[in-house]
Amino acid sequence: MIPLFFLVVCAEGLVAFLLVVKIGPLRELVMKGLDQVKMRRGTVLTIAGTIFVILFSNLVSILKIQNKGSKLGTMTPMDQVLWRTNLLEATLMGFSLFLAFLIDRMHHYMRKLIKFRSNSGDSKQEVDRLEKEKLQLKEKEEKTAQEVKRLQKEISSLTEILNKLKSESAEKDKQVETAEAHVVALQKQAADLLLEYDRLLEDNQNLQNQAHGFRS
């Protein structure tokens, strides 16, 4: 089992190294592979539990051999070989479980970091979009303000023209009233002149009649 756990520890060390150091697309491949492994979480926990049970069994065996050696005062060559073998296996299994836990945490936090960066990128795009909308609204506001100023100038100009026309209309009304009064006065004067002319004609006729009577 020692060669197997040695290969497992080497593989886990390589995976941890690739997670820490980015070498081309290898980190992404390792992350995808760990995603696939985590999808089979039951199997992983079963393997980890089995390794832990074997580790515990090796530790118990180590303690038994040590207790046996302490009772006898020395360990037989066979006990020494078993003690060293169990110690090496326990060390490899413990280190394997530690690396597995370390890789799991690294994968977890790297996924969080990737998600955070993705959200940050989306937030940045949203901020850029809002900035663009803000600039567009500001441009529209400036155009609207210019249009309002132009309309205010037109209204002011039209108001001046209207006041001028009202003033001219009032002056024309006064001129019309003056002309009408003058016409009335002339009509009255003409009527007086006609009356005077009729009186003069009548006096002239009387004078002619008197003169004709004197001649007769």
PDB file of C-alpha atoms in Angstrom:
ATOM      1  CA  MET A   1       0.000   0.000   0.000  1.00  0.00           C
ATOM      2  CA  ILE A   2       2.969   2.305   0.535  1.00  0.00           C
ATOM      3  CA  PRO A   3       3.688   2.772  -3.203  1.00  0.00           C
ATOM      4  CA  LEU A   4      -0.031   3.466  -3.811  1.00  0.00           C
ATOM      5  CA  PHE A   5      -0.248   6.133  -1.075  1.00  0.00           C
ATOM      6  CA  PHE A   6       3.083   7.567  -2.215  1.00  0.00           C
ATOM      7  CA  LEU A   7       1.631   8.002  -5.732  1.00  0.00           C
ATOM      8  CA  VAL A   8      -1.558   9.501  -4.230  1.00  0.00           C
ATOM      9  CA  VAL A   9       0.482  12.007  -2.201  1.00  0.00           C
ATOM     10  CA  CYS A  10       2.557  12.913  -5.267  1.00  0.00           C
ATOM     11  CA  ALA A  11      -0.596  13.374  -7.347  1.00  0.00           C
ATOM     12  CA  GLU A  12      -2.209  15.524  -4.670  1.00  0.00           C
ATOM     13  CA  GLY A  13       0.964  17.581  -4.350  1.00  0.00           C
ATOM     14  CA  LEU A  14       0.959  18.113  -8.133  1.00  0.00           C
ATOM     15  CA  VAL A  15      -2.711  19.174  -8.043  1.00  0.00           C
ATOM     16  CA  ALA A  16      -2.026  21.608  -5.192  1.00  0.00           C
ATOM     17  CA  PHE A  17       0.970  23.005  -7.073  1.00  0.00           C
ATOM     18  CA  LEU A  18      -1.117  23.539 -10.246  1.00  0.00           C
ATOM     19  CA  LEU A  19      -3.788  25.297  -8.202  1.00  0.00           C
ATOM     20  CA  VAL A  20      -1.217  27.636  -6.664  1.00  0.00           C
ATOM     21  CA  VAL A  21       0.871  28.267  -9.805  1.00  0.00           C
ATOM     22  CA  LYS A  22      -0.918  29.101 -13.043  1.00  0.00           C
ATOM     23  CA  ILE A  23       0.706  27.247 -15.940  1.00  0.00           C
ATOM     24  CA  GLY A  24      -1.216  27.832 -19.158  1.00  0.00           C
ATOM     25  CA  PRO A  25      -4.636  26.178 -19.147  1.00  0.00           C
ATOM     26  CA  LEU A  26      -3.628  23.531 -16.573  1.00  0.00           C
ATOM     27  CA  ARG A  27      -5.261  25.360 -13.648  1.00  0.00           C
ATOM     28  CA  GLU A  28      -8.593  25.530 -15.502  1.00  0.00           C
ATOM     29  CA  LEU A  29      -8.337  21.806 -16.336  1.00  0.00           C
ATOM     30  CA  VAL A  30      -7.593  20.975 -12.695  1.00  0.00           C
ATOM     31  CA  MET A  31     -10.523  23.129 -11.527  1.00  0.00           C
ATOM     32  CA  LYS A  32     -12.875  21.375 -13.947  1.00  0.00           C
ATOM     33  CA  GLY A  33     -11.565  17.998 -12.844  1.00  0.00           C
ATOM     34  CA  LEU A  34     -12.150  18.889  -9.179  1.00  0.00           C
ATOM     35  CA  ASP A  35     -15.662  20.049 -10.069  1.00  0.00           C
ATOM     36  CA  GLN A  36     -16.328  16.623 -11.559  1.00  0.00           C
ATOM     37  CA  VAL A  37     -14.868  14.931  -8.466  1.00  0.00           C
ATOM     38  CA  LYS A  38     -17.032  17.021  -6.123  1.00  0.00           C
ATOM     39  CA  MET A  39     -20.104  15.993  -8.080  1.00  0.00           C
ATOM     40  CA  ARG A  40     -19.367  12.462  -6.758  1.00  0.00           C
ATOM     41  CA  ARG A  41     -19.115  13.698  -3.191  1.00  0.00           C
ATOM     42  CA  GLY A  42     -20.476  10.441  -1.717  1.00  0.00           C
ATOM     43  CA  THR A  43     -17.726   8.383  -3.316  1.00  0.00           C
ATOM     44  CA  VAL A  44     -15.059  10.857  -2.198  1.00  0.00           C
ATOM     45  CA  LEU A  45     -16.317  10.807   1.395  1.00  0.00           C
ATOM     46  CA  THR A  46     -16.368   7.009   1.327  1.00  0.00           C
ATOM     47  CA  ILE A  47     -12.742   6.848   0.152  1.00  0.00           C
ATOM     48  CA  ALA A  48     -11.700   9.460   2.732  1.00  0.00           C
ATOM     49  CA  GLY A  49     -13.500   7.525   5.472  1.00  0.00           C
ATOM     50  CA  THR A  50     -11.799   4.297   4.425  1.00  0.00           C
ATOM     51  CA  ILE A  51      -8.381   5.955   4.488  1.00  0.00           C
ATOM     52  CA  PHE A  52      -9.133   7.426   7.895  1.00  0.00           C
ATOM     53  CA  VAL A  53     -10.143   3.982   9.237  1.00  0.00           C
ATOM     54  CA  ILE A  54      -6.920   2.463   7.852  1.00  0.00           C
ATOM     55  CA  LEU A  55      -4.952   5.346   9.370  1.00  0.00           C
ATOM     56  CA  PHE A  56      -6.579   4.750  12.731  1.00  0.00           C
ATOM     57  CA  SER A  57      -5.840   1.017  12.432  1.00  0.00           C
ATOM     58  CA  ASN A  58      -2.170   1.751  11.654  1.00  0.00           C
ATOM     59  CA  LEU A  59      -1.931   4.090  14.630  1.00  0.00           C
ATOM     60  CA  VAL A  60      -3.404   1.383  16.852  1.00  0.00           C
ATOM     61  CA  SER A  61      -0.892  -1.129  15.448  1.00  0.00           C
ATOM     62  CA  ILE A  62       1.970   1.313  16.099  1.00  0.00           C
ATOM     63  CA  LEU A  63       0.854   1.775  19.689  1.00  0.00           C
ATOM     64  CA  LYS A  64       0.527  -2.006  20.183  1.00  0.00           C
ATOM     65  CA  ILE A  65       4.026  -2.621  18.825  1.00  0.00           C
ATOM     66  CA  GLN A  66       5.442   0.136  21.021  1.00  0.00           C
ATOM     67  CA  ASN A  67       3.653  -1.243  24.080  1.00  0.00           C
ATOM     68  CA  LYS A  68       4.929  -4.738  23.262  1.00  0.00           C
ATOM     69  CA  GLY A  69       8.468  -3.418  22.870  1.00  0.00           C
ATOM     70  CA  SER A  70       8.284  -1.476  26.120  1.00  0.00           C
ATOM     71  CA  LYS A  71       7.141  -4.603  27.958  1.00  0.00           C
ATOM     72  CA  LEU A  72       9.893  -6.755  26.468  1.00  0.00           C
ATOM     73  CA  GLY A  73      12.486  -3.982  26.727  1.00  0.00           C
ATOM     74  CA  THR A  74      13.278  -4.264  23.030  1.00  0.00           C
ATOM     75  CA  MET A  75      11.547  -4.850  19.677  1.00  0.00           C
ATOM     76  CA  THR A  76      12.220  -7.847  17.501  1.00  0.00           C
ATOM     77  CA  PRO A  77      13.414  -7.189  13.931  1.00  0.00           C
ATOM     78  CA  MET A  78       9.962  -8.177  12.643  1.00  0.00           C
ATOM     79  CA  ASP A  79       8.300  -5.704  15.036  1.00  0.00           C
ATOM     80  CA  GLN A  80      10.704  -2.974  13.948  1.00  0.00           C
ATOM     81  CA  VAL A  81       9.847  -3.625  10.267  1.00  0.00           C
ATOM     82  CA  LEU A  82       6.108  -3.608  11.042  1.00  0.00           C
ATOM     83  CA  TRP A  83       6.449  -0.466  13.182  1.00  0.00           C
ATOM     84  CA  ARG A  84       8.339   1.392  10.456  1.00  0.00           C
ATOM     85  CA  THR A  85       5.918   0.138   7.789  1.00  0.00           C
ATOM     86  CA  ASN A  86       2.857   1.194   9.790  1.00  0.00           C
ATOM     87  CA  LEU A  87       4.462   4.535  10.657  1.00  0.00           C
ATOM     88  CA  LEU A  88       5.284   5.226   7.005  1.00  0.00           C
ATOM     89  CA  GLU A  89       1.789   4.213   5.890  1.00  0.00           C
ATOM     90  CA  ALA A  90       0.196   6.342   8.634  1.00  0.00           C
ATOM     91  CA  THR A  91       2.392   9.293   7.677  1.00  0.00           C
ATOM     92  CA  LEU A  92       1.511   8.950   3.978  1.00  0.00           C
ATOM     93  CA  MET A  93      -2.208   8.518   4.721  1.00  0.00           C
ATOM     94  CA  GLY A  94      -2.258  11.466   7.141  1.00  0.00           C
ATOM     95  CA  PHE A  95      -0.388  13.650   4.692  1.00  0.00           C
ATOM     96  CA  SER A  96      -2.757  12.452   1.915  1.00  0.00           C
ATOM     97  CA  LEU A  97      -5.832  13.412   3.963  1.00  0.00           C
ATOM     98  CA  PHE A  98      -4.242  16.763   4.817  1.00  0.00           C
ATOM     99  CA  LEU A  99      -3.471  17.484   1.142  1.00  0.00           C
ATOM    100  CA  ALA A 100      -7.007  16.424   0.163  1.00  0.00           C
ATOM    101  CA  PHE A 101      -8.464  18.844   2.719  1.00  0.00           C
ATOM    102  CA  LEU A 102      -6.069  21.580   1.550  1.00  0.00           C
ATOM    103  CA  ILE A 103      -6.989  21.006  -2.115  1.00  0.00           C
ATOM    104  CA  ASP A 104     -10.709  21.083  -1.231  1.00  0.00           C
ATOM    105  CA  ARG A 105     -10.342  24.430   0.556  1.00  0.00           C
ATOM    106  CA  MET A 106      -8.176  25.875  -2.230  1.00  0.00           C
ATOM    107  CA  HIS A 107     -10.729  24.785  -4.836  1.00  0.00           C
ATOM    108  CA  HIS A 108     -13.573  26.238  -2.761  1.00  0.00           C
ATOM    109  CA  TYR A 109     -11.946  29.643  -2.280  1.00  0.00           C
ATOM    110  CA  MET A 110     -10.690  29.820  -5.861  1.00  0.00           C
ATOM    111  CA  ARG A 111     -14.256  29.224  -7.058  1.00  0.00           C
ATOM    112  CA  LYS A 112     -15.380  32.037  -4.786  1.00  0.00           C
ATOM    113  CA  LEU A 113     -12.616  34.255  -6.153  1.00  0.00           C
ATOM    114  CA  ILE A 114     -13.589  33.473  -9.758  1.00  0.00           C
ATOM    115  CA  LYS A 115     -17.238  34.204  -8.959  1.00  0.00           C
ATOM    116  CA  PHE A 116     -16.257  37.436  -7.219  1.00  0.00           C
ATOM    117  CA  ARG A 117     -14.176  38.515 -10.214  1.00  0.00           C
ATOM    118  CA  SER A 118     -17.039  37.649 -12.532  1.00  0.00           C
ATOM    119  CA  ASN A 119     -19.452  39.671 -10.395  1.00  0.00           C
ATOM    120  CA  SER A 120     -16.918  42.498 -10.266  1.00  0.00           C
ATOM    121  CA  GLY A 121     -16.685  42.402 -14.064  1.00  0.00           C
ATOM    122  CA  ASP A 122     -20.483  42.483 -14.338  1.00  0.00           C
ATOM    123  CA  SER A 123     -20.612  45.333 -11.812  1.00  0.00           C
ATOM    124  CA  LYS A 124     -17.984  47.236 -13.782  1.00  0.00           C
ATOM    125  CA  GLN A 125     -19.979  46.749 -16.987  1.00  0.00           C
ATOM    126  CA  GLU A 126     -23.104  47.934 -15.155  1.00  0.00           C
ATOM    127  CA  VAL A 127     -21.238  51.007 -13.870  1.00  0.00           C
ATOM    128  CA  ASP A 128     -19.953  51.741 -17.390  1.00  0.00           C
ATOM    129  CA  ARG A 129     -23.498  51.387 -18.746  1.00  0.00           C
ATOM    130  CA  LEU A 130     -24.846  53.744 -16.078  1.00  0.00           C
ATOM    131  CA  GLU A 131     -22.056  56.229 -16.824  1.00  0.00           C
ATOM    132  CA  LYS A 132     -22.961  56.129 -20.518  1.00  0.00           C
ATOM    133  CA  GLU A 133     -26.649  56.630 -19.679  1.00  0.00           C
ATOM    134  CA  LYS A 134     -25.673  59.497 -17.380  1.00  0.00           C
ATOM    135  CA  LEU A 135     -23.671  61.149 -20.175  1.00  0.00           C
ATOM    136  CA  GLN A 136     -26.558  60.638 -22.606  1.00  0.00           C
ATOM    137  CA  LEU A 137     -29.012  62.158 -20.112  1.00  0.00           C
ATOM    138  CA  LYS A 138     -26.625  65.068 -19.546  1.00  0.00           C
ATOM    139  CA  GLU A 139     -26.372  65.673 -23.305  1.00  0.00           C
ATOM    140  CA  LYS A 140     -30.172  65.503 -23.606  1.00  0.00           C
ATOM    141  CA  GLU A 141     -30.480  67.891 -20.670  1.00  0.00           C
ATOM    142  CA  GLU A 142     -28.080  70.359 -22.307  1.00  0.00           C
ATOM    143  CA  LYS A 143     -29.953  70.112 -25.613  1.00  0.00           C
ATOM    144  CA  THR A 144     -33.263  70.604 -23.803  1.00  0.00           C
ATOM    145  CA  ALA A 145     -31.856  73.618 -21.944  1.00  0.00           C
ATOM    146  CA  GLN A 146     -30.662  75.125 -25.232  1.00  0.00           C
ATOM    147  CA  GLU A 147     -34.052  74.457 -26.812  1.00  0.00           C
ATOM    148  CA  VAL A 148     -35.797  76.091 -23.828  1.00  0.00           C
ATOM    149  CA  LYS A 149     -33.545  79.148 -24.129  1.00  0.00           C
ATOM    150  CA  ARG A 150     -34.283  79.361 -27.856  1.00  0.00           C
ATOM    151  CA  LEU A 151     -38.027  79.093 -27.237  1.00  0.00           C
ATOM    152  CA  GLN A 152     -37.806  81.715 -24.498  1.00  0.00           C
ATOM    153  CA  LYS A 153     -36.053  84.069 -26.930  1.00  0.00           C
ATOM    154  CA  GLU A 154     -38.737  83.406 -29.559  1.00  0.00           C
ATOM    155  CA  ILE A 155     -41.474  84.005 -26.988  1.00  0.00           C
ATOM    156  CA  SER A 156     -39.789  87.231 -25.902  1.00  0.00           C
ATOM    157  CA  SER A 157     -39.452  88.357 -29.529  1.00  0.00           C
ATOM    158  CA  LEU A 158     -43.090  87.475 -30.293  1.00  0.00           C
ATOM    159  CA  THR A 159     -44.201  89.294 -27.125  1.00  0.00           C
ATOM    160  CA  GLU A 160     -42.348  92.426 -28.247  1.00  0.00           C
ATOM    161  CA  ILE A 161     -43.922  92.172 -31.708  1.00  0.00           C
ATOM    162  CA  LEU A 162     -47.370  91.687 -30.149  1.00  0.00           C
ATOM    163  CA  ASN A 163     -46.919  94.693 -27.860  1.00  0.00           C
ATOM    164  CA  LYS A 164     -45.718  96.741 -30.818  1.00  0.00           C
ATOM    165  CA  LEU A 165     -48.748  95.690 -32.866  1.00  0.00           C
ATOM    166  CA  LYS A 166     -51.044  96.518 -29.948  1.00  0.00           C
ATOM    167  CA  SER A 167     -49.411  99.951 -29.660  1.00  0.00           C
ATOM    168  CA  GLU A 168     -49.751 100.550 -33.406  1.00  0.00           C
ATOM    169  CA  SER A 169     -53.352  99.353 -33.273  1.00  0.00           C
ATOM    170  CA  ALA A 170     -54.100 101.754 -30.397  1.00  0.00           C
ATOM    171  CA  GLU A 171     -52.521 104.655 -32.338  1.00  0.00           C
ATOM    172  CA  LYS A 172     -54.511 103.726 -35.433  1.00  0.00           C
ATOM    173  CA  ASP A 173     -57.705 103.569 -33.329  1.00  0.00           C
ATOM    174  CA  LYS A 174     -56.946 107.048 -32.024  1.00  0.00           C
ATOM    175  CA  GLN A 175     -56.297 108.274 -35.565  1.00  0.00           C
ATOM    176  CA  VAL A 176     -59.592 106.740 -36.694  1.00  0.00           C
ATOM    177  CA  GLU A 177     -61.449 108.359 -33.781  1.00  0.00           C
ATOM    178  CA  THR A 178     -59.811 111.724 -34.578  1.00  0.00           C
ATOM    179  CA  ALA A 179     -60.690 111.380 -38.263  1.00  0.00           C
ATOM    180  CA  GLU A 180     -64.284 110.441 -37.419  1.00  0.00           C
ATOM    181  CA  ALA A 181     -64.586 113.472 -35.101  1.00  0.00           C
ATOM    182  CA  HIS A 182     -63.116 115.697 -37.827  1.00  0.00           C
ATOM    183  CA  VAL A 183     -65.603 114.279 -40.343  1.00  0.00           C
ATOM    184  CA  VAL A 184     -68.471 114.939 -37.928  1.00  0.00           C
ATOM    185  CA  ALA A 185     -67.226 118.488 -37.428  1.00  0.00           C
ATOM    186  CA  LEU A 186     -66.944 119.016 -41.198  1.00  0.00           C
ATOM    187  CA  GLN A 187     -70.424 117.584 -41.705  1.00  0.00           C
ATOM    188  CA  LYS A 188     -71.787 119.948 -39.073  1.00  0.00           C
ATOM    189  CA  GLN A 189     -69.933 122.856 -40.644  1.00  0.00           C
ATOM    190  CA  ALA A 190     -71.277 121.904 -44.087  1.00  0.00           C
ATOM    191  CA  ALA A 191     -74.829 121.753 -42.695  1.00  0.00           C
ATOM    192  CA  ASP A 192     -74.374 125.224 -41.158  1.00  0.00           C
ATOM    193  CA  LEU A 193     -73.035 126.512 -44.466  1.00  0.00           C
ATOM    194  CA  LEU A 194     -76.007 125.069 -46.319  1.00  0.00           C
ATOM    195  CA  LEU A 195     -78.408 126.737 -43.893  1.00  0.00           C
ATOM    196  CA  GLU A 196     -76.530 130.016 -44.328  1.00  0.00           C
ATOM    197  CA  TYR A 197     -76.592 129.562 -48.085  1.00  0.00           C
ATOM    198  CA  ASP A 198     -80.365 128.948 -48.045  1.00  0.00           C
ATOM    199  CA  ARG A 199     -80.858 132.058 -45.886  1.00  0.00           C
ATOM    200  CA  LEU A 200     -78.735 134.105 -48.255  1.00  0.00           C
ATOM    201  CA  LEU A 201     -80.701 132.811 -51.240  1.00  0.00           C
ATOM    202  CA  GLU A 202     -83.923 133.747 -49.484  1.00  0.00           C
ATOM    203  CA  ASP A 203     -82.616 137.241 -48.669  1.00  0.00           C
ATOM    204  CA  ASN A 204     -81.449 137.625 -52.248  1.00  0.00           C
ATOM    205  CA  GLN A 205     -84.848 136.600 -53.515  1.00  0.00           C
ATOM    206  CA  ASN A 206     -86.531 139.114 -51.190  1.00  0.00           C
ATOM    207  CA  LEU A 207     -84.218 141.854 -52.350  1.00  0.00           C
ATOM    208  CA  GLN A 208     -84.907 141.057 -55.976  1.00  0.00           C
ATOM    209  CA  ASN A 209     -88.649 141.143 -55.304  1.00  0.00           C
ATOM    210  CA  GLN A 210     -88.333 144.523 -53.573  1.00  0.00           C
ATOM    211  CA  ALA A 211     -86.267 145.913 -56.407  1.00  0.00           C
ATOM    212  CA  HIS A 212     -88.789 144.718 -58.959  1.00  0.00           C
ATOM    213  CA  GLY A 213     -91.557 146.414 -56.959  1.00  0.00           C
ATOM    214  CA  PHE A 214     -89.728 149.708 -56.940  1.00  0.00           C
ATOM    215  CA  ARG A 215     -89.225 149.600 -60.692  1.00  0.00           C
ATOM    216  CA  SER A 216     -92.901 149.013 -61.270  1.00  0.00           C
TER     217      SER A 216
END
